[in-house]
Coordinates of N, CA and C in Angstrom, one line a residue:
A1 N 64.0 -23.9 -12.0 CA 62.6 -23.7 -12.6 C 61.7 -24.6 -11.8
T2 N 60.4 -24.0 -11.6 CA 59.4 -24.7 -10.9 C 58.7 -25.7 -11.8
P3 N 58.6 -26.9 -11.3 CA 58.0 -27.9 -12.1 C 56.5 -27.6 -12.4
A4 N 56.0 -27.9 -13.5 CA 54.6 -27.6 -13.9 C 53.7 -28.6 -13.1
V5 N 52.5 -28.1 -12.7 CA 51.6 -29.0 -12.0 C 50.8 -29.7 -13.1
P6 N 50.8 -31.0 -13.0 CA 50.1 -31.8 -14.0 C 48.6 -31.6 -13.9
V7 N 47.9 -31.5 -15.0 CA 46.5 -31.3 -15.0 C 45.9 -32.7 -15.1
T8 N 45.1 -33.0 -14.1 CA 44.4 -34.3 -14.0 C 43.0 -34.2 -14.5
A9 N 42.3 -35.2 -14.6 CA 40.9 -35.2 -15.1 C 40.0 -34.5 -14.1
T10 N 40.3 -34.7 -12.8 CA 39.5 -34.0 -11.8 C 39.8 -32.6 -11.6
S11 N 41.0 -32.1 -11.8 CA 41.3 -30.7 -11.7 C 40.9 -29.9 -12.9
A12 N 40.6 -30.5 -14.0 CA 40.2 -29.7 -15.2 C 38.7 -29.6 -15.3
V13 N 37.9 -30.1 -14.4 CA 36.5 -30.1 -14.6 C 36.0 -28.7 -14.1
A14 N 35.3 -28.0 -15.0 CA 34.8 -26.7 -14.7 C 33.5 -26.8 -13.9
I15 N 33.4 -26.1 -12.9 CA 32.1 -26.1 -12.1 C 31.2 -25.0 -12.7
P16 N 30.0 -25.3 -13.1 CA 29.2 -24.3 -13.7 C 28.8 -23.3 -12.7
P17 N 28.7 -22.0 -13.1 CA 28.3 -21.0 -12.1 C 26.8 -21.2 -11.6
A18 N 26.6 -20.9 -10.4 CA 25.2 -21.0 -9.9 C 24.3 -20.1 -10.6
A19 N 23.1 -20.6 -10.9 CA 22.1 -19.8 -11.6 C 21.7 -18.6 -10.7
P20 N 21.5 -17.5 -11.3 CA 21.1 -16.3 -10.5 C 19.8 -16.5 -9.9
P21 N 19.6 -16.0 -8.7 CA 18.2 -16.2 -8.1 C 17.1 -15.6 -8.9
A22 N 16.0 -16.2 -8.9 CA 14.8 -15.7 -9.6 C 14.5 -14.3 -9.0
P23 N 14.0 -13.4 -9.9 CA 13.7 -12.1 -9.3 C 12.5 -12.2 -8.4
L24 N 12.5 -11.4 -7.3 CA 11.4 -11.4 -6.4 C 10.2 -10.8 -6.9
T25 N 9.1 -11.5 -6.9 CA 7.8 -10.9 -7.3 C 6.9 -10.9 -6.1
V26 N 5.8 -10.2 -6.2 CA 4.8 -10.2 -5.2 C 4.3 -11.6 -5.0
R27 N 4.0 -12.3 -6.1 CA 3.5 -13.7 -6.0 C 4.5 -14.6 -5.3
S28 N 5.8 -14.5 -5.6 CA 6.8 -15.4 -5.0 C 7.0 -15.0 -3.5
L29 N 6.9 -13.8 -3.2 CA 7.0 -13.3 -1.8 C 5.9 -13.8 -1.0
F30 N 4.7 -13.7 -1.5 CA 3.5 -14.2 -0.7 C 3.4 -15.7 -0.7
A31 N 4.1 -16.4 -1.5 CA 4.1 -17.9 -1.5 C 5.1 -18.4 -0.4
R32 N 5.9 -17.6 0.1 CA 6.9 -18.0 1.2 C 6.1 -18.4 2.4
E33 N 6.6 -19.4 3.1 CA 6.0 -20.0 4.3 C 6.0 -18.9 5.4
D34 N 7.1 -18.2 5.6 CA 7.2 -17.3 6.7 C 6.3 -16.1 6.5
I35 N 6.1 -15.7 5.3 CA 5.1 -14.6 5.0 C 3.7 -15.0 5.3
R36 N 3.4 -16.2 4.8 CA 2.0 -16.8 5.1 C 1.7 -16.9 6.6
K37 N 2.7 -17.3 7.3 CA 2.6 -17.5 8.8 C 2.4 -16.1 9.4
R38 N 3.1 -15.1 9.0 CA 2.9 -13.8 9.6 C 1.5 -13.3 9.4
F39 N 0.9 -13.5 8.2 CA -0.5 -13.1 8.0 C -1.5 -13.9 8.8
E40 N -1.2 -15.2 8.9 CA -2.0 -16.0 9.7 C -2.0 -15.6 11.2
E41 N -0.8 -15.2 11.7 CA -0.8 -14.7 13.1 C -1.6 -13.4 13.2
M42 N -1.6 -12.5 12.2 CA -2.3 -11.3 12.3 C -3.8 -11.4 12.1
L43 N -4.2 -12.3 11.1 CA -5.6 -12.3 10.7 C -6.3 -13.6 11.0
G44 N -5.6 -14.7 11.4 CA -6.2 -15.9 11.7 C -6.8 -16.6 10.4
K45 N -8.0 -16.9 10.5 CA -8.7 -17.6 9.4 C -8.9 -16.7 8.2
K46 N -8.9 -15.4 8.4 CA -9.1 -14.5 7.3 C -7.8 -14.3 6.4
A47 N -6.7 -14.9 6.8 CA -5.4 -14.6 6.2 C -5.4 -15.0 4.7
Q48 N -5.9 -16.2 4.4 CA -5.9 -16.7 3.0 C -6.6 -15.8 2.1
G49 N -7.8 -15.4 2.4 CA -8.6 -14.5 1.6 C -8.0 -13.1 1.5
F50 N -7.4 -12.7 2.5 CA -6.7 -11.4 2.5 C -5.5 -11.4 1.5
M51 N -4.8 -12.5 1.6 CA -3.6 -12.6 0.7 C -4.0 -12.7 -0.7
V52 N -5.1 -13.4 -1.0 CA -5.6 -13.5 -2.4 C -6.0 -12.1 -2.9
S53 N -6.7 -11.3 -2.0 CA -7.0 -9.9 -2.5 C -5.8 -9.1 -2.7
V54 N -4.8 -9.2 -1.9 CA -3.5 -8.5 -2.1 C -2.9 -8.9 -3.5
L55 N -2.9 -10.2 -3.8 CA -2.3 -10.6 -5.0 C -3.1 -10.1 -6.2
Q56 N -4.4 -10.0 -6.1 CA -5.3 -9.5 -7.2 C -5.0 -8.0 -7.4
I57 N -4.9 -7.3 -6.3 CA -4.6 -5.8 -6.4 C -3.2 -5.6 -7.0
A58 N -2.2 -6.4 -6.5 CA -0.8 -6.2 -7.0 C -0.6 -6.6 -8.4
S59 N -1.5 -7.4 -9.0 CA -1.4 -7.8 -10.4 C -2.0 -6.8 -11.3
S60 N -2.6 -5.7 -10.8 CA -3.3 -4.7 -11.6 C -2.2 -4.0 -12.4
K61 N -2.7 -3.3 -13.5 CA -1.7 -2.6 -14.3 C -1.1 -1.5 -13.6
H62 N -1.7 -0.9 -12.5 CA -1.1 0.2 -11.8 C 0.0 -0.3 -10.8
L63 N -0.1 -1.5 -10.3 CA 0.9 -1.9 -9.3 C 1.8 -3.1 -9.8
K64 N 1.7 -3.5 -11.1 CA 2.5 -4.6 -11.5 C 4.0 -4.4 -11.5
D65 N 4.5 -3.1 -11.5 CA 5.9 -2.8 -11.4 C 6.4 -2.4 -10.1
A66 N 5.5 -2.4 -9.1 CA 5.8 -1.9 -7.7 C 6.8 -2.9 -7.1
E67 N 7.7 -2.4 -6.3 CA 8.6 -3.3 -5.5 C 7.8 -4.2 -4.6
P68 N 8.1 -5.5 -4.7 CA 7.3 -6.5 -3.9 C 7.3 -6.2 -2.4
M69 N 8.5 -5.8 -1.8 CA 8.5 -5.6 -0.4 C 7.6 -4.4 0.0
S70 N 7.5 -3.4 -0.9 CA 6.6 -2.3 -0.6 C 5.2 -2.7 -0.6
V71 N 4.8 -3.6 -1.5 CA 3.4 -4.2 -1.5 C 3.2 -5.0 -0.2
Y72 N 4.2 -5.7 0.2 CA 4.1 -6.5 1.5 C 3.9 -5.6 2.7
N73 N 4.7 -4.5 2.7 CA 4.6 -3.5 3.8 C 3.2 -2.9 3.9
C74 N 2.6 -2.6 2.7 CA 1.2 -2.1 2.7 C 0.2 -3.1 3.2
A75 N 0.4 -4.3 2.7 CA -0.5 -5.4 3.2 C -0.4 -5.7 4.7
A76 N 0.8 -5.6 5.2 CA 1.0 -5.8 6.6 C 0.4 -4.7 7.4
T77 N 0.5 -3.5 6.9 CA -0.2 -2.4 7.6 C -1.7 -2.6 7.7
A78 N -2.3 -2.9 6.5 CA -3.7 -3.1 6.5 C -4.1 -4.3 7.4
A79 N -3.3 -5.4 7.4 CA -3.6 -6.5 8.2 C -3.5 -6.2 9.7
T80 N -2.5 -5.4 10.1 CA -2.4 -4.9 11.5 C -3.6 -4.1 11.9
L81 N -4.1 -3.3 11.0 CA -5.3 -2.5 11.3 C -6.6 -3.3 11.1
D82 N -6.5 -4.5 10.6 CA -7.6 -5.3 10.2 C -8.6 -4.6 9.3
L83 N -8.0 -4.0 8.2 CA -8.8 -3.3 7.2 C -8.7 -4.1 5.9
P84 N -9.8 -4.3 5.2 CA -9.7 -5.0 3.9 C -9.1 -4.1 2.8
L85 N -8.3 -4.8 2.0 CA -7.7 -4.1 0.8 C -8.5 -4.5 -0.4
N86 N -9.6 -3.7 -0.7 CA -10.4 -3.9 -1.8 C -10.9 -2.6 -2.2
N87 N -10.5 -2.2 -3.5 CA -10.8 -0.8 -3.9 C -12.3 -0.6 -3.9
N88 N -13.2 -1.6 -4.1 CA -14.6 -1.4 -4.1 C -15.2 -1.1 -2.7
L89 N -14.5 -1.5 -1.6 CA -15.0 -1.3 -0.3 C -14.6 0.1 0.3
G90 N -13.4 0.6 -0.1 CA -13.0 1.9 0.3 C -12.4 2.1 1.7
F91 N -12.0 1.0 2.3 CA -11.4 1.1 3.7 C -9.9 1.5 3.6
A92 N -9.2 0.8 2.7 CA -7.8 1.1 2.5 C -7.3 0.7 1.1
Y93 N -6.3 1.4 0.7 CA -5.8 1.2 -0.7 C -4.3 1.0 -0.7
I94 N -3.8 0.4 -1.8 CA -2.4 0.3 -2.1 C -2.2 1.2 -3.3
V95 N -1.5 2.3 -3.1 CA -1.3 3.3 -4.2 C 0.1 3.3 -4.7
P96 N 0.3 3.3 -6.0 CA 1.7 3.3 -6.5 C 2.2 4.7 -6.6
Y97 N 3.5 4.9 -6.3 CA 4.2 6.2 -6.4 C 5.5 5.9 -7.1
N98 N 6.0 6.9 -7.9 CA 7.4 6.8 -8.4 C 8.3 7.5 -7.5
E99 N 9.4 6.8 -7.1 CA 10.3 7.3 -6.2 C 11.7 7.4 -6.9
K100 N 12.3 8.6 -6.8 CA 13.6 8.8 -7.4 C 14.7 8.3 -6.5
Y101 N 15.8 7.8 -7.1 CA 17.0 7.4 -6.4 C 18.2 7.6 -7.3
S102 N 19.3 7.7 -6.7 CA 20.6 8.0 -7.4 C 21.4 6.8 -7.5
V103 N 22.1 6.6 -8.6 CA 23.1 5.5 -8.8 C 24.3 6.2 -9.3
Y104 N 25.5 5.8 -8.7 CA 26.7 6.3 -9.1 C 27.6 5.3 -9.8
D105 N 28.3 5.7 -10.9 CA 29.1 4.8 -11.6 C 30.5 4.8 -11.0
D106 N 31.5 4.1 -11.6 CA 32.8 4.0 -11.1 C 33.5 5.3 -11.0
K107 N 33.1 6.3 -11.8 CA 33.8 7.6 -11.8 C 33.0 8.6 -10.9
G108 N 32.0 8.2 -10.2 CA 31.2 9.0 -9.4 C 30.2 9.9 -10.1
V109 N 29.9 9.5 -11.3 CA 28.8 10.2 -12.0 C 27.5 9.7 -11.6
E110 N 26.6 10.6 -11.3 CA 25.3 10.3 -10.8 C 24.3 10.1 -11.9
T111 N 23.5 9.1 -11.8 CA 22.4 8.9 -12.7 C 21.1 8.8 -11.8
V112 N 20.1 9.6 -12.1 CA 18.9 9.6 -11.3 C 17.9 8.6 -12.0
K113 N 17.4 7.6 -11.2 CA 16.5 6.7 -11.8 C 15.2 6.7 -10.9
T114 N 14.2 6.1 -11.4 CA 12.9 6.0 -10.6 C 12.5 4.5 -10.5
K115 N 11.9 4.3 -9.4 CA 11.3 2.9 -9.1 C 9.9 3.1 -8.6
Q116 N 9.1 2.2 -8.8 CA 7.7 2.3 -8.3 C 7.6 1.6 -7.0
V117 N 7.1 2.3 -6.0 CA 6.8 1.8 -4.7 C 5.4 1.9 -4.3
A118 N 4.9 0.9 -3.6 CA 3.5 0.9 -3.2 C 3.4 1.6 -1.8
T119 N 2.4 2.3 -1.6 CA 2.1 3.1 -0.4 C 0.7 2.8 0.2
F120 N 0.7 2.5 1.5 CA -0.6 2.3 2.1 C -1.4 3.6 2.2
Q121 N -2.6 3.6 1.9 CA -3.4 4.8 2.0 C -4.8 4.4 2.6
M122 N -5.1 5.0 3.7 CA -6.4 4.6 4.3 C -7.5 5.5 3.7
G123 N -8.6 4.9 3.4 CA -9.8 5.6 2.9 C -10.6 6.1 4.1
W124 N -11.6 7.0 3.7 CA -12.4 7.6 4.8 C -13.2 6.5 5.6
K125 N -13.6 5.5 4.9 CA -14.3 4.4 5.6 C -13.4 3.7 6.6
G126 N -12.1 3.6 6.3 CA -11.2 3.1 7.2 C -11.0 3.9 8.5
Y127 N -11.0 5.2 8.3 CA -11.0 6.1 9.5 C -12.2 5.9 10.4
V128 N -13.4 5.8 9.7 CA -14.6 5.7 10.4 C -14.6 4.3 11.2
Q129 N -14.1 3.3 10.5 CA -14.1 1.9 11.1 C -13.2 1.9 12.4
L130 N -12.0 2.6 12.3 CA -11.1 2.6 13.4 C -11.7 3.4 14.5
A131 N -12.4 4.5 14.2 CA -13.0 5.4 15.2 C -14.1 4.6 15.9
M132 N -14.9 3.8 15.2 CA -16.0 3.1 15.8 C -15.5 2.0 16.7
R133 N -14.3 1.4 16.4 CA -13.8 0.3 17.2 C -13.3 0.8 18.6
T134 N -13.1 2.1 18.7 CA -12.7 2.6 20.0 C -13.8 2.7 21.0
A135 N -15.1 2.6 20.5 CA -16.3 2.7 21.3 C -16.4 4.0 22.1
K136 N -15.7 5.1 21.6 CA -15.8 6.4 22.2 C -16.8 7.3 21.5
Y137 N -17.4 6.8 20.4 CA -18.3 7.6 19.6 C -19.7 6.9 19.6
K138 N -20.7 7.7 19.8 CA -22.1 7.2 19.8 C -22.5 7.0 18.3
T139 N -22.3 8.0 17.5 CA -22.6 7.9 16.1 C -21.5 8.6 15.3
I140 N -21.3 8.2 14.1 CA -20.4 8.8 13.2 C -21.1 8.8 11.8
A141 N -21.1 10.0 11.2 CA -21.8 10.1 9.9 C -20.9 10.8 8.9
A142 N -21.2 10.6 7.7 CA -20.5 11.3 6.6 C -21.5 11.7 5.6
A143 N -21.4 13.0 5.1 CA -22.3 13.5 4.1 C -21.6 14.4 3.2
P144 N -22.1 14.5 1.9 CA -21.6 15.4 1.0 C -22.0 16.9 1.4
I145 N -21.1 17.8 1.1 CA -21.3 19.2 1.3 C -21.5 19.9 0.0
Y146 N -22.6 20.5 -0.3 CA -22.9 21.1 -1.6 C -22.6 22.6 -1.5
E147 N -22.4 23.1 -2.7 CA -22.1 24.5 -2.9 C -23.1 25.4 -2.1
G148 N -22.7 26.3 -1.3 CA -23.6 27.2 -0.5 C -23.8 26.7 0.9
Q149 N -23.5 25.5 1.2 CA -23.7 25.0 2.6 C -22.6 25.3 3.5
L150 N -21.4 25.6 3.0 CA -20.3 25.9 3.9 C -20.4 27.4 4.3
I151 N -20.7 27.7 5.5 CA -20.9 29.1 6.0 C -19.6 29.7 6.4
E152 N -18.9 29.0 7.2 CA -17.6 29.5 7.8 C -16.6 28.4 7.9
Q153 N -15.3 28.8 7.7 CA -14.2 27.9 7.8 C -13.2 28.6 8.7
N154 N -12.9 27.9 9.9 CA -12.0 28.5 10.8 C -10.9 27.4 11.1
P155 N -9.6 27.6 10.9 CA -8.6 26.6 11.2 C -8.5 26.1 12.6
L156 N -9.0 26.9 13.6 CA -9.0 26.5 15.0 C -10.2 25.8 15.5
T157 N -11.4 26.3 15.0 CA -12.6 25.7 15.5 C -13.3 24.8 14.6
G158 N -12.9 24.8 13.3 CA -13.6 23.9 12.3 C -14.5 24.7 11.4
F159 N -15.5 24.0 10.9 CA -16.4 24.5 9.9 C -17.8 24.6 10.5
I160 N -18.5 25.6 9.9 CA -20.0 25.7 10.2 C -20.7 25.5 8.9
F161 N -21.7 24.7 8.9 CA -22.5 24.4 7.8 C -24.0 24.8 8.0
D162 N -24.7 25.1 6.9 CA -26.1 25.3 6.9 C -26.7 24.4 5.8
F163 N -27.2 23.3 6.2 CA -27.7 22.3 5.2 C -28.9 22.8 4.4
T164 N -29.5 23.9 4.8 CA -30.7 24.4 4.1 C -30.3 25.4 2.9
K165 N -29.0 25.7 2.8 CA -28.5 26.7 1.9 C -27.9 26.1 0.7
K166 N -28.4 25.0 0.2 CA -27.8 24.3 -1.0 C -28.1 25.2 -2.2
K167 N -27.0 25.7 -2.9 CA -27.2 26.5 -4.1 C -27.2 25.7 -5.4
S168 N -26.5 24.5 -5.4 CA -26.5 23.7 -6.6 C -26.2 22.3 -6.3
E169 N -26.1 21.4 -7.3 CA -25.8 20.0 -7.1 C -24.3 19.8 -7.0
T170 N -23.5 20.8 -7.1 CA -22.0 20.7 -7.1 C -21.5 20.4 -5.7
I171 N -20.9 19.2 -5.5 CA -20.3 18.8 -4.3 C -19.0 19.5 -4.1
I172 N -18.8 20.2 -3.0 CA -17.5 20.8 -2.7 C -16.7 20.1 -1.7
G173 N -17.2 19.1 -1.1 CA -16.4 18.3 -0.1 C -17.3 17.3 0.7
F174 N -16.8 16.7 1.7 CA -17.5 15.8 2.5 C -17.2 16.1 4.0
A175 N -18.2 15.9 4.9 CA -18.0 16.1 6.3 C -18.7 15.0 7.0

């Protein structure tokens, strides 16, 4: 017979399990030193104000459930392009979308779930801003097109407008 191992005071002490890590939030992600440094490298002195605007947008009811890394990726894209993320300015937006993904249990049964991801979307003012920065355009303008002003639409050559043929106050697009 094998002799029993005596239990001593030190061998009977249970080590408590480590606390699970806190869930990642946009706020905790942007509080990290490495993230702050990346934005400072991209934006210099504007980094702090930019990050505050991202946190304000991310705390909105539309983005509060978005995956934090997707919000970070949108912010990094806007910072790289040096476009402000402010819905009132219209240069760029962080837009939430629901993304489907599959989870399989032990028996291989699939369950389809959704998660909210943030997506970078550039506004028309952002396109104009980037075009102006190239210095290849003398002027760039944008105007509403009213019902009756669109004369011809050709997928190869573009559109032809007559701004004197306004039929109503109904805006059909912008050019």
